[in-house]
mmCIF file of C-alpha atoms in Angstrom:
data_model
loop_
_atom_site.group_PDB
_atom_site.id
_atom_site.type_symbol
_atom_site.label_atom_id
_atom_site.label_comp_id
_atom_site.label_asym_id
_atom_site.label_seq_id
_atom_site.Cartn_x
_atom_site.Cartn_y
_atom_site.Cartn_z
ATOM 1 C CA MET A 23 87.043 -43.424 -59.675
ATOM 2 C CA ARG A 24 87.955 -42.822 -55.920
ATOM 3 C CA LEU A 25 88.928 -39.781 -55.894
ATOM 4 C CA VAL A 26 85.939 -38.358 -57.936
ATOM 5 C CA LYS A 27 84.030 -40.225 -56.150
ATOM 6 C CA PHE A 28 85.359 -38.473 -53.177
ATOM 7 C CA LEU A 29 85.522 -35.103 -54.215
ATOM 8 C CA ARG A 30 81.549 -36.278 -54.573
ATOM 9 C CA ASN A 31 80.604 -36.950 -51.272
ATOM 10 C CA GLN A 32 82.644 -33.949 -49.553
ATOM 11 C CA GLY A 33 79.935 -32.035 -51.898
ATOM 12 C CA LEU A 34 77.026 -33.181 -50.725
ATOM 13 C CA TYR A 35 78.511 -32.846 -47.209
ATOM 14 C CA LEU A 36 78.568 -29.243 -47.959
ATOM 15 C CA ILE A 37 75.617 -27.937 -49.436
ATOM 16 C CA GLY A 38 73.589 -30.211 -46.652
ATOM 17 C CA SER A 39 75.052 -27.726 -43.501
ATOM 18 C CA LEU A 40 74.773 -24.911 -46.224
ATOM 19 C CA VAL A 41 71.152 -25.215 -45.996
ATOM 20 C CA LEU A 42 70.903 -26.066 -42.229
ATOM 21 C CA SER A 43 72.517 -23.540 -41.634
ATOM 22 C CA ILE A 44 70.492 -21.378 -43.531
ATOM 23 C CA SER A 45 66.404 -22.617 -41.564
ATOM 24 C CA LEU A 46 68.463 -22.244 -37.905
ATOM 25 C CA PHE A 47 69.824 -18.803 -38.460
ATOM 26 C CA VAL A 48 65.711 -18.105 -40.250
ATOM 27 C CA TYR A 49 64.248 -19.786 -37.312
ATOM 28 C CA VAL A 50 66.379 -17.705 -34.179
ATOM 29 C CA SER A 51 66.137 -14.625 -36.212
ATOM 30 C CA SER A 52 61.881 -15.169 -35.946
ATOM 31 C CA THR A 53 61.873 -15.816 -32.868
ATOM 32 C CA ASN A 54 63.563 -12.879 -32.056
ATOM 33 C CA GLN A 55 61.376 -10.592 -33.353
ATOM 34 C CA GLY A 56 58.351 -11.930 -32.149
ATOM 35 C CA SER A 57 59.850 -11.675 -28.011
ATOM 36 C CA GLN A 58 60.261 -7.013 -29.391
ATOM 37 C CA ASN A 59 57.108 -7.129 -30.477
ATOM 38 C CA ASN A 60 55.649 -8.656 -27.295
ATOM 39 C CA GLN A 61 58.764 -6.766 -25.705
ATOM 40 C CA ILE A 62 57.023 -3.877 -27.121
ATOM 41 C CA GLN A 63 53.491 -4.702 -26.633
ATOM 42 C CA GLN A 64 53.878 -4.773 -23.523
ATOM 43 C CA GLN A 65 55.120 -1.488 -23.003
ATOM 44 C CA ASN A 66 52.261 -0.409 -24.558
ATOM 45 C CA ASN A 67 49.790 -1.610 -22.506
ATOM 46 C CA SER A 68 52.358 -0.391 -19.157
ATOM 47 C CA GLY A 69 51.247 3.078 -21.083
ATOM 48 C CA ASN A 70 48.398 3.031 -20.974
ATOM 49 C CA PHE A 71 47.316 2.243 -17.428
ATOM 50 C CA LEU A 72 49.650 4.905 -16.266
ATOM 51 C CA SER A 73 48.042 7.099 -18.977
ATOM 52 C CA SER A 74 44.891 5.813 -18.021
ATOM 53 C CA LEU A 75 45.918 5.967 -14.988
ATOM 54 C CA ALA A 76 47.403 9.884 -15.378
ATOM 55 C CA SER A 77 43.814 11.255 -16.593
ATOM 56 C CA GLN A 78 42.290 12.747 -14.434
ATOM 57 C CA ARG A 79 37.512 12.956 -14.451
ATOM 58 C CA LYS A 80 34.652 14.690 -12.705
ATOM 59 C CA ALA A 81 31.140 12.468 -12.380
ATOM 60 C CA LYS A 82 28.225 12.957 -9.865
ATOM 61 C CA VAL A 83 25.919 10.199 -8.073
ATOM 62 C CA ASN A 84 23.459 9.834 -6.536
ATOM 63 C CA LEU A 85 23.111 8.317 -3.328
ATOM 64 C CA PRO A 86 20.219 6.995 -0.864
ATOM 65 C CA LEU A 87 21.397 8.958 2.768
ATOM 66 C CA GLN A 88 22.200 6.510 5.256
ATOM 67 C CA LEU A 89 21.836 7.297 9.490
ATOM 68 C CA ASP A 90 23.122 5.717 12.001
ATOM 69 C CA VAL A 91 20.763 6.230 14.848
ATOM 70 C CA ASN A 92 19.302 4.036 17.183
ATOM 71 C CA ASP A 93 15.457 4.111 15.020
ATOM 72 C CA ILE A 94 14.050 1.185 17.876
ATOM 73 C CA ARG A 95 14.044 4.802 20.606
ATOM 74 C CA TYR A 96 13.815 7.437 18.267
ATOM 75 C CA PHE A 97 12.063 8.704 14.903
ATOM 76 C CA VAL A 98 13.748 10.672 12.478
ATOM 77 C CA THR A 99 12.119 13.740 10.625
ATOM 78 C CA GLY A 100 13.296 16.072 8.171
ATOM 79 C CA ALA A 101 16.467 13.844 6.503
ATOM 80 C CA PRO A 102 16.352 13.523 2.637
ATOM 81 C CA GLU A 103 16.887 9.607 0.635
ATOM 82 C CA SER A 104 19.190 10.516 -0.964
ATOM 83 C CA VAL A 105 22.383 12.908 -1.691
ATOM 84 C CA THR A 106 24.592 13.760 -5.124
ATOM 85 C CA VAL A 107 28.564 13.569 -4.311
ATOM 86 C CA GLN A 108 30.253 15.224 -7.015
ATOM 87 C CA LEU A 109 33.510 12.441 -7.660
ATOM 88 C CA SER A 110 36.740 14.368 -8.504
ATOM 89 C CA GLY A 111 39.612 11.981 -9.261
ATOM 90 C CA PRO A 112 41.667 9.732 -11.300
ATOM 91 C CA SER A 113 39.971 8.070 -14.488
ATOM 92 C CA ALA A 114 40.048 4.897 -13.793
ATOM 93 C CA LEU A 115 39.296 5.539 -10.270
ATOM 94 C CA VAL A 116 36.179 6.996 -10.734
ATOM 95 C CA THR A 117 34.282 5.367 -13.262
ATOM 96 C CA ALA A 118 34.795 2.337 -10.767
ATOM 97 C CA ALA A 119 33.311 4.098 -8.438
ATOM 98 C CA VAL A 120 30.418 5.348 -9.349
ATOM 99 C CA ASN A 121 29.509 2.013 -11.810
ATOM 100 C CA THR A 122 29.587 -0.013 -7.921
ATOM 101 C CA LYS A 123 28.301 2.197 -6.384
ATOM 102 C CA ASN A 124 30.724 0.686 -3.025
ATOM 103 C CA PHE A 125 30.460 3.543 -1.127
ATOM 104 C CA GLU A 126 27.946 5.758 1.207
ATOM 105 C CA VAL A 127 27.374 8.502 3.022
ATOM 106 C CA TYR A 128 25.744 8.248 6.408
ATOM 107 C CA ALA A 129 24.187 11.381 8.812
ATOM 108 C CA ASN A 130 25.875 10.428 12.298
ATOM 109 C CA LEU A 131 23.056 10.452 14.161
ATOM 110 C CA ARG A 132 23.645 8.482 17.767
ATOM 111 C CA ASP A 133 25.715 11.198 20.221
ATOM 112 C CA LEU A 134 21.984 14.007 19.668
ATOM 113 C CA THR A 135 19.666 14.195 22.108
ATOM 114 C CA LEU A 136 15.726 14.848 22.023
ATOM 115 C CA GLY A 137 14.954 17.970 19.320
ATOM 116 C CA ASN A 138 16.070 20.101 15.974
ATOM 117 C CA HIS A 139 19.974 19.331 15.095
ATOM 118 C CA THR A 140 21.872 20.013 11.898
ATOM 119 C CA VAL A 141 24.958 18.088 10.953
ATOM 120 C CA ALA A 142 27.062 17.499 8.958
ATOM 121 C CA LEU A 143 27.062 15.217 5.848
ATOM 122 C CA LYS A 144 29.886 12.210 5.949
ATOM 123 C CA VAL A 145 31.272 9.581 2.893
ATOM 124 C CA ARG A 146 32.806 5.990 4.687
ATOM 125 C CA GLY A 147 34.690 3.128 2.069
ATOM 126 C CA LEU A 148 35.025 6.093 -0.550
ATOM 127 C CA SER A 149 39.534 5.607 -2.011
ATOM 128 C CA LYS A 150 41.568 8.134 -0.062
ATOM 129 C CA ASP A 151 42.648 8.969 -4.074
ATOM 130 C CA ILE A 152 39.303 11.102 -5.298
ATOM 131 C CA SER A 153 38.037 13.821 -3.785
ATOM 132 C CA PHE A 154 34.432 14.054 -3.346
ATOM 133 C CA GLN A 155 32.122 17.127 -2.261
ATOM 134 C CA ILE A 156 28.123 16.559 -0.462
ATOM 135 C CA ILE A 157 25.327 18.157 -2.497
ATOM 136 C CA PRO A 158 23.596 18.919 0.545
ATOM 137 C CA SER A 159 26.516 19.117 2.969
ATOM 138 C CA LYS A 160 24.955 19.175 5.736
ATOM 139 C CA ILE A 161 20.845 18.323 6.871
ATOM 140 C CA SER A 162 18.300 19.893 9.666
ATOM 141 C CA ILE A 163 16.705 17.125 11.369
ATOM 142 C CA ASN A 164 14.090 16.652 13.987
ATOM 143 C CA LEU A 165 14.795 13.386 16.070
ATOM 144 C CA ALA A 166 12.183 11.966 18.565
ATOM 145 C CA GLN A 167 10.538 9.506 20.445
ATOM 146 C CA ARG A 168 9.489 6.495 18.837
ATOM 147 C CA ALA A 169 6.073 5.571 19.423
ATOM 148 C CA THR A 170 4.129 3.223 16.812
ATOM 149 C CA ARG A 171 -0.517 1.864 16.911
ATOM 150 C CA ASN A 172 -2.036 0.062 14.834
ATOM 151 C CA ILE A 173 -5.856 1.840 13.580
ATOM 152 C CA PRO A 174 -8.057 -0.105 11.763
ATOM 153 C CA VAL A 175 -8.776 1.254 7.717
ATOM 154 C CA LYS A 176 -12.217 3.282 6.793
ATOM 155 C CA VAL A 177 -13.147 3.662 3.481
ATOM 156 C CA GLN A 178 -14.210 6.548 2.787
ATOM 157 C CA TYR A 179 -17.103 8.032 -1.012
ATOM 158 C CA ASN A 180 -18.853 10.069 -2.359
ATOM 159 C CA THR A 181 -22.616 8.304 -2.306
ATOM 160 C CA GLU A 182 -24.010 11.470 -4.309
ATOM 161 C CA ASN A 183 -22.018 9.820 -6.810
ATOM 162 C CA ILE A 184 -24.347 6.649 -7.413
ATOM 163 C CA ALA A 185 -26.944 6.530 -9.842
ATOM 164 C CA ASP A 186 -30.253 7.038 -8.887
ATOM 165 C CA GLY A 187 -32.254 3.208 -7.554
ATOM 166 C CA TYR A 188 -28.672 1.179 -6.373
ATOM 167 C CA ASP A 189 -28.357 0.110 -4.337
ATOM 168 C CA ILE A 190 -24.410 0.764 -2.112
ATOM 169 C CA GLY A 191 -23.487 -2.467 -0.723
ATOM 170 C CA ASN A 192 -20.697 -2.941 2.544
ATOM 171 C CA ALA A 193 -17.297 -1.989 1.678
ATOM 172 C CA LYS A 194 -14.175 -4.353 1.198
ATOM 173 C CA SER A 195 -11.419 -3.091 2.468
ATOM 174 C CA SER A 196 -8.079 -6.449 1.433
ATOM 175 C CA ILE A 197 -6.607 -4.822 4.511
ATOM 176 C CA GLN A 198 -7.969 -4.344 7.600
ATOM 177 C CA THR A 199 -5.495 -2.483 9.879
ATOM 178 C CA VAL A 200 -2.494 -0.986 9.146
ATOM 179 C CA GLN A 201 0.830 -0.166 11.530
ATOM 180 C CA ILE A 202 1.820 3.641 12.037
ATOM 181 C CA THR A 203 4.444 4.581 13.170
ATOM 182 C CA GLY A 204 6.491 8.118 13.783
ATOM 183 C CA ALA A 205 7.496 10.711 16.050
ATOM 184 C CA ALA A 206 5.156 10.244 19.502
ATOM 185 C CA GLU A 207 3.428 13.711 19.117
ATOM 186 C CA GLN A 208 1.760 12.808 15.640
ATOM 187 C CA VAL A 209 1.191 9.887 16.151
ATOM 188 C CA ALA A 210 -0.566 10.725 18.705
ATOM 189 C CA ARG A 211 -2.616 12.664 15.979
ATOM 190 C CA VAL A 212 -3.787 10.275 14.160
ATOM 191 C CA GLN A 213 -7.769 9.144 14.417
ATOM 192 C CA GLN A 214 -8.386 7.444 12.234
ATOM 193 C CA VAL A 215 -6.926 6.504 8.658
ATOM 194 C CA VAL A 216 -8.730 5.704 5.090
ATOM 195 C CA ALA A 217 -9.017 4.304 1.962
ATOM 196 C CA GLN A 218 -10.861 7.401 0.275
ATOM 197 C CA LEU A 219 -12.678 6.136 -3.646
ATOM 198 C CA ALA A 220 -12.926 7.632 -5.867
ATOM 199 C CA ILE A 221 -16.047 6.913 -7.372
ATOM 200 C CA PRO A 222 -17.261 8.395 -10.937
ATOM 201 C CA ASN A 223 -20.967 10.652 -11.218
ATOM 202 C CA ASN A 224 -23.524 8.392 -12.017
ATOM 203 C CA THR A 225 -22.064 4.990 -11.586
ATOM 204 C CA LYS A 226 -24.067 1.682 -11.694
ATOM 205 C CA LYS A 227 -21.595 -0.762 -11.610
ATOM 206 C CA THR A 228 -19.614 -2.309 -8.877
ATOM 207 C CA ILE A 229 -16.131 -0.233 -8.347
ATOM 208 C CA ASN A 230 -12.762 -1.937 -7.615
ATOM 209 C CA GLN A 231 -10.114 0.202 -6.053
ATOM 210 C CA ARG A 232 -6.606 -0.387 -5.478
ATOM 211 C CA VAL A 233 -5.674 2.811 -3.430
ATOM 212 C CA GLN A 234 -3.031 4.960 -1.120
ATOM 213 C CA LEU A 235 -4.126 5.329 2.580
ATOM 214 C CA GLN A 236 -4.077 8.126 4.774
ATOM 215 C CA ALA A 237 -3.765 9.120 7.463
ATOM 216 C CA LEU A 238 -5.622 12.466 8.951
ATOM 217 C CA ASP A 239 -6.069 13.899 12.157
ATOM 218 C CA SER A 240 -9.487 15.076 13.914
ATOM 219 C CA ASN A 241 -9.572 18.373 11.366
ATOM 220 C CA GLY A 242 -9.181 15.944 8.730
ATOM 221 C CA ASN A 243 -5.207 16.540 8.089
ATOM 222 C CA LEU A 244 -2.466 14.973 6.532
ATOM 223 C CA VAL A 245 0.189 13.287 9.226
ATOM 224 C CA ASP A 246 3.491 12.720 8.788
ATOM 225 C CA VAL A 247 3.718 8.667 10.288
ATOM 226 C CA VAL A 248 5.269 5.884 8.468
ATOM 227 C CA MET A 249 2.172 3.279 7.639
ATOM 228 C CA THR A 250 2.795 0.377 6.681
ATOM 229 C CA PRO A 251 1.707 -1.153 4.601
ATOM 230 C CA GLN A 252 0.231 1.686 2.663
ATOM 231 C CA ILE A 253 -2.231 0.486 -0.146
ATOM 232 C CA THR A 254 -5.450 -1.414 0.419
ATOM 233 C CA ASN A 255 -7.874 -2.913 -2.698
ATOM 234 C CA VAL A 256 -11.327 -1.517 -2.085
ATOM 235 C CA THR A 257 -14.188 -3.438 -3.131
ATOM 236 C CA LEU A 258 -17.810 -1.591 -3.334
ATOM 237 C CA PRO A 259 -20.737 -3.524 -4.094
ATOM 238 C CA ILE A 260 -23.145 -1.093 -6.528
ATOM 239 C CA THR A 261 -26.407 -3.636 -7.559
ATOM 240 C CA PRO A 262 -29.636 -1.992 -9.806
ATOM 241 C CA GLY A 263 -32.299 -1.542 -6.486
ATOM 242 C CA ASN A 264 -36.116 -0.234 -5.204
ATOM 243 C CA GLY A 265 -36.099 2.170 -7.698
ATOM 244 C CA LYS A 266 -40.215 4.577 -8.982
ATOM 245 C CA LYS A 267 -40.982 4.390 -12.901
ATOM 246 C CA SER A 268 -44.423 6.216 -14.493
ATOM 247 C CA VAL A 269 -45.531 3.621 -17.179
ATOM 248 C CA PRO A 270 -48.594 4.080 -19.290
ATOM 249 C CA VAL A 271 -52.273 2.426 -18.973
ATOM 250 C CA GLN A 272 -53.901 -0.033 -21.940
ATOM 251 C CA LEU A 273 -56.884 -1.901 -21.812
ATOM 252 C CA LYS A 274 -57.452 -4.983 -23.275
ATOM 253 C CA ALA A 275 -60.662 -6.023 -23.529
ATOM 254 C CA ILE A 276 -60.983 -10.684 -24.302
ATOM 255 C CA GLY A 277 -63.265 -12.828 -23.895
ATOM 256 C CA SER A 278 -66.452 -13.064 -26.558
ATOM 257 C CA ASN A 279 -67.595 -11.264 -29.396
ATOM 258 C CA ALA A 280 -64.008 -8.425 -27.081
ATOM 259 C CA ASN A 281 -63.350 -6.262 -30.660
ATOM 260 C CA GLY A 282 -67.797 -5.629 -29.601
ATOM 261 C CA TYR A 283 -66.736 -2.585 -26.640
ATOM 262 C CA THR A 284 -65.199 0.468 -25.990
ATOM 263 C CA LEU A 285 -63.007 0.433 -22.565
ATOM 264 C CA THR A 286 -61.671 3.754 -20.955
ATOM 265 C CA ALA A 287 -60.040 3.872 -17.539
ATOM 266 C CA ASN A 288 -60.283 5.618 -14.063
ATOM 267 C CA VAL A 289 -56.078 6.403 -14.510
ATOM 268 C CA ASN A 290 -54.292 6.571 -17.844
ATOM 269 C CA GLU A 291 -51.149 5.483 -15.937
ATOM 270 C CA VAL A 292 -49.618 4.221 -12.995
ATOM 271 C CA SER A 293 -46.515 4.603 -10.828
ATOM 272 C CA LEU A 294 -44.255 1.556 -9.760
ATOM 273 C CA PHE A 295 -42.008 0.763 -7.395
ATOM 274 C CA GLY A 296 -39.482 -2.358 -7.080
ATOM 275 C CA LYS A 297 -36.457 -3.660 -8.902
ATOM 276 C CA GLN A 298 -34.648 -0.408 -10.672
ATOM 277 C CA GLN A 299 -33.310 -3.204 -12.862
ATOM 278 C CA VAL A 300 -36.898 -4.979 -13.945
ATOM 279 C CA LEU A 301 -38.224 -1.034 -14.193
ATOM 280 C CA ASN A 302 -35.886 -0.499 -16.300
ATOM 281 C CA THR A 303 -37.254 -3.221 -18.847
ATOM 282 C CA ILE A 304 -41.456 -2.476 -18.604
ATOM 283 C CA LYS A 305 -42.893 0.409 -21.232
ATOM 284 C CA GLN A 306 -46.284 -0.186 -20.792
ATOM 285 C CA VAL A 307 -48.718 -2.196 -18.207
ATOM 286 C CA ILE A 308 -51.308 -4.277 -20.451
ATOM 287 C CA VAL A 309 -54.918 -5.384 -18.100
ATOM 288 C CA GLN A 310 -56.635 -7.634 -19.456
ATOM 289 C CA VAL A 311 -60.516 -7.304 -18.667
ATOM 290 C CA ASP A 312 -62.719 -10.075 -19.387
ATOM 291 C CA VAL A 313 -65.967 -8.531 -21.383
ATOM 292 C CA SER A 314 -67.387 -12.378 -21.210
ATOM 293 C CA GLY A 315 -71.607 -12.047 -21.384
ATOM 294 C CA ILE A 316 -71.255 -8.225 -20.445
ATOM 295 C CA THR A 317 -74.847 -5.924 -22.734
ATOM 296 C CA THR A 318 -75.629 -2.861 -20.579
ATOM 297 C CA ASN A 319 -73.016 -0.385 -20.264
ATOM 298 C CA THR A 320 -70.710 -1.833 -16.919
ATOM 299 C CA THR A 321 -68.059 -0.386 -14.256
ATOM 300 C CA LYS A 322 -65.647 -3.388 -13.511
ATOM 301 C CA LYS A 323 -61.993 -2.949 -10.324
ATOM 302 C CA VAL A 324 -59.790 -4.689 -11.825
ATOM 303 C CA ASP A 325 -56.875 -5.636 -8.903
ATOM 304 C CA ILE A 326 -53.346 -4.989 -10.295
ATOM 305 C CA GLN A 327 -51.223 -7.878 -8.763
ATOM 306 C CA SER A 328 -47.307 -7.531 -8.117
ATOM 307 C CA PHE A 329 -44.780 -10.064 -9.913
ATOM 308 C CA GLU A 330 -41.096 -10.630 -10.139
ATOM 309 C CA GLY A 331 -38.882 -8.033 -10.629
ATOM 310 C CA VAL A 332 -41.877 -5.360 -8.966
ATOM 311 C CA LYS A 333 -43.324 -4.934 -5.482
ATOM 312 C CA GLN A 334 -45.851 -2.677 -5.731
ATOM 313 C CA PHE A 335 -48.201 -0.514 -7.922
ATOM 314 C CA GLU A 336 -50.264 3.037 -7.698
ATOM 315 C CA PRO A 337 -53.071 2.814 -7.270
ATOM 316 C CA THR A 338 -53.438 -1.229 -6.870
ATOM 317 C CA THR A 339 -57.587 -0.140 -7.949
ATOM 318 C CA ILE A 340 -58.399 0.730 -11.436
ATOM 319 C CA MET A 341 -61.854 1.158 -12.757
ATOM 320 C CA VAL A 342 -63.086 0.273 -16.222
ATOM 321 C CA ASN A 343 -66.072 1.248 -18.681
ATOM 322 C CA ILE A 344 -66.981 -1.051 -20.157
ATOM 323 C CA GLN A 345 -69.434 0.032 -23.009
ATOM 324 C CA PRO A 346 -71.469 -2.129 -25.680
ATOM 325 C CA LYS A 347 -71.065 -1.047 -28.766
ATOM 326 C CA ALA A 348 -73.813 -1.636 -30.219
ATOM 327 C CA THR A 349 -75.921 -0.385 -26.602
ATOM 328 C CA GLN A 350 -73.857 3.122 -27.588
ATOM 329 C CA THR A 351 -74.627 3.662 -31.662
ATOM 330 C CA SER A 352 -78.585 2.868 -30.120
ATOM 331 C CA THR A 353 -78.122 5.040 -27.108
ATOM 332 C CA ASP A 354 -76.975 7.585 -29.525
ATOM 333 C CA SER A 355 -80.104 7.113 -31.974
ATOM 334 C CA SER A 356 -82.345 6.735 -29.278
ATOM 335 C CA THR A 357 -81.617 9.932 -28.785
ATOM 336 C CA SER A 358 -81.800 12.681 -31.672
ATOM 337 C CA SER A 359 -85.385 10.703 -31.593
ATOM 338 C CA THR A 360 -86.534 11.467 -27.955
ATOM 339 C CA SER A 361 -88.774 14.218 -26.013
ATOM 340 C CA SER A 362 -87.869 16.906 -24.580
ATOM 341 C CA ALA A 363 -89.495 14.172 -21.633
ATOM 342 C CA SER A 364 -86.835 11.095 -22.168
ATOM 343 C CA SER A 365 -84.537 13.658 -22.547
ATOM 344 C CA ALA A 366 -85.347 13.973 -19.321
ATOM 345 C CA SER A 367 -85.870 10.961 -18.011
ATOM 346 C CA SER A 368 -82.194 10.507 -19.766
ATOM 347 C CA SER A 369 -79.408 11.896 -18.327
ATOM 348 C CA SER A 370 -81.334 11.094 -15.397
ATOM 349 C CA SER A 371 -80.513 8.394 -16.015
ATOM 350 C CA ILE A 372 -77.155 9.713 -16.256
ATOM 351 C CA ASN A 373 -76.333 10.795 -12.859
ATOM 352 C CA ASN A 374 -76.466 7.355 -11.934
ATOM 353 C CA LYS A 375 -73.737 5.852 -13.322
ATOM 354 C CA SER A 376 -70.928 4.624 -10.405
ATOM 355 C CA SER A 377 -68.125 7.210 -8.919
ATOM 356 C CA THR A 378 -64.763 6.990 -7.294
ATOM 357 C CA SER A 379 -63.730 7.211 -4.109
ATOM 358 C CA SER A 380 -60.278 6.152 -1.655
ATOM 359 C CA ILE A 381 -60.564 4.062 1.412
ATOM 360 C CA ASP A 382 -57.383 3.952 3.425
ATOM 361 C CA GLY A 383 -55.275 3.911 0.164
ATOM 362 C CA LYS A 384 -57.863 0.719 -1.194
ATOM 363 C CA SER A 385 -60.887 1.716 -4.215
ATOM 364 C CA ALA A 386 -63.522 2.199 -3.926
ATOM 365 C CA VAL A 387 -66.798 2.284 -5.588
ATOM 366 C CA SER A 388 -71.085 2.853 -4.899
ATOM 367 C CA HIS A 389 -73.222 2.642 -7.327
ATOM 368 C CA ASP A 390 -76.390 2.250 -9.284
ATOM 369 C CA GLU A 391 -75.869 0.221 -12.509
ATOM 370 C CA ASN A 392 -73.744 -3.509 -12.699
ATOM 371 C CA VAL A 393 -70.962 -3.141 -11.612
ATOM 372 C CA SER A 394 -68.727 -6.415 -10.458
ATOM 373 C CA ASN A 395 -65.214 -7.132 -9.410
ATOM 374 C CA ASP A 396 -62.385 -8.516 -12.075
ATOM 375 C CA SER A 397 -58.675 -9.232 -11.592
ATOM 376 C CA ALA A 398 -56.657 -8.009 -13.923
ATOM 377 C CA GLN A 399 -53.009 -9.714 -16.006
ATOM 378 C CA VAL A 400 -50.008 -7.121 -16.099
ATOM 379 C CA THR A 401 -48.503 -7.908 -18.617
ATOM 380 C CA THR A 402 -44.321 -6.213 -19.814
ATOM 381 C CA LYS A 403 -43.051 -4.727 -23.088
ATOM 382 C CA ASN A 404 -38.745 -4.989 -22.748
ATOM 383 C CA ASN A 405 -37.473 -1.448 -24.337
ATOM 384 C CA LYS A 406 -35.720 -2.555 -27.219
#
């Protein structure tokens, strides 16, 4: 029995040892495989990097041109604002240079005298492994003595484009004075700095514009200088002003039995002077004439009074003839039955009707009939 028990224990030990050995083998194999994979990946990455360095690339980039000069004393003209640089070299380096633009193109002007010069352009800050070509490789410049002045801004515009009857106010610029800088000779040429407004034809409202300033010489030509600031905002008030308008006169009888009279005036229309905005709303002038108590043919002097928005009428006085309709009918009947002697007498009476004349610009009247003064109430009708 002891022998059987011993054999059984030995068998268990052998089985356990076998399982443990297999587990250790699997672990070691997987570890070795992972290490090999990492080595292969590192080799691949290193190969890609070296391949990137080994491949070549060409590219173009635009850069601002830097001027090495004493810009407190000197002013440079003729130099371009930017240049093109053609790069060639390892792909990774060229790509980095294009993306970062961590290099610059410059012209060394510090050792030059005043006058015209041709200067070769140079590059700094670029990797030595990248070859380059600057386009253009040389520039022609003028080096002049620097000057600065302050000049007031003037606003200019064409008044012919303002609608008739509208008033123009004082133009206001947001910039009162500008500083001009440039070559001393060019700065001396500047006579004025103007803001030229562009006004549409028949303008009837206030203008607000953002305007580019211009430096001009005595002949109105542009001068090549730098202005600070270069833009101004201009406001030009345009409001309805004084104008003239002619409108018809309408006579209206008021008082007792107003419909029993015929009214006629010595003018068919009057001229109005005043604010254009008000004149535009007036369609006609209604003159009210009081006919109360009038029984015979009568001429009245009617003053047309100014009212708000209308400064003056022309004429200021009109003559209105008032004829009762009953008298007119009776006169017509009498005329058909009278003798030639009566006709002569009637003709003599007609010749005595009133007449008008002008004295010192005021209406006056001389007459032999019943003539009285009356004031007119003036009303307006708005245009629909």
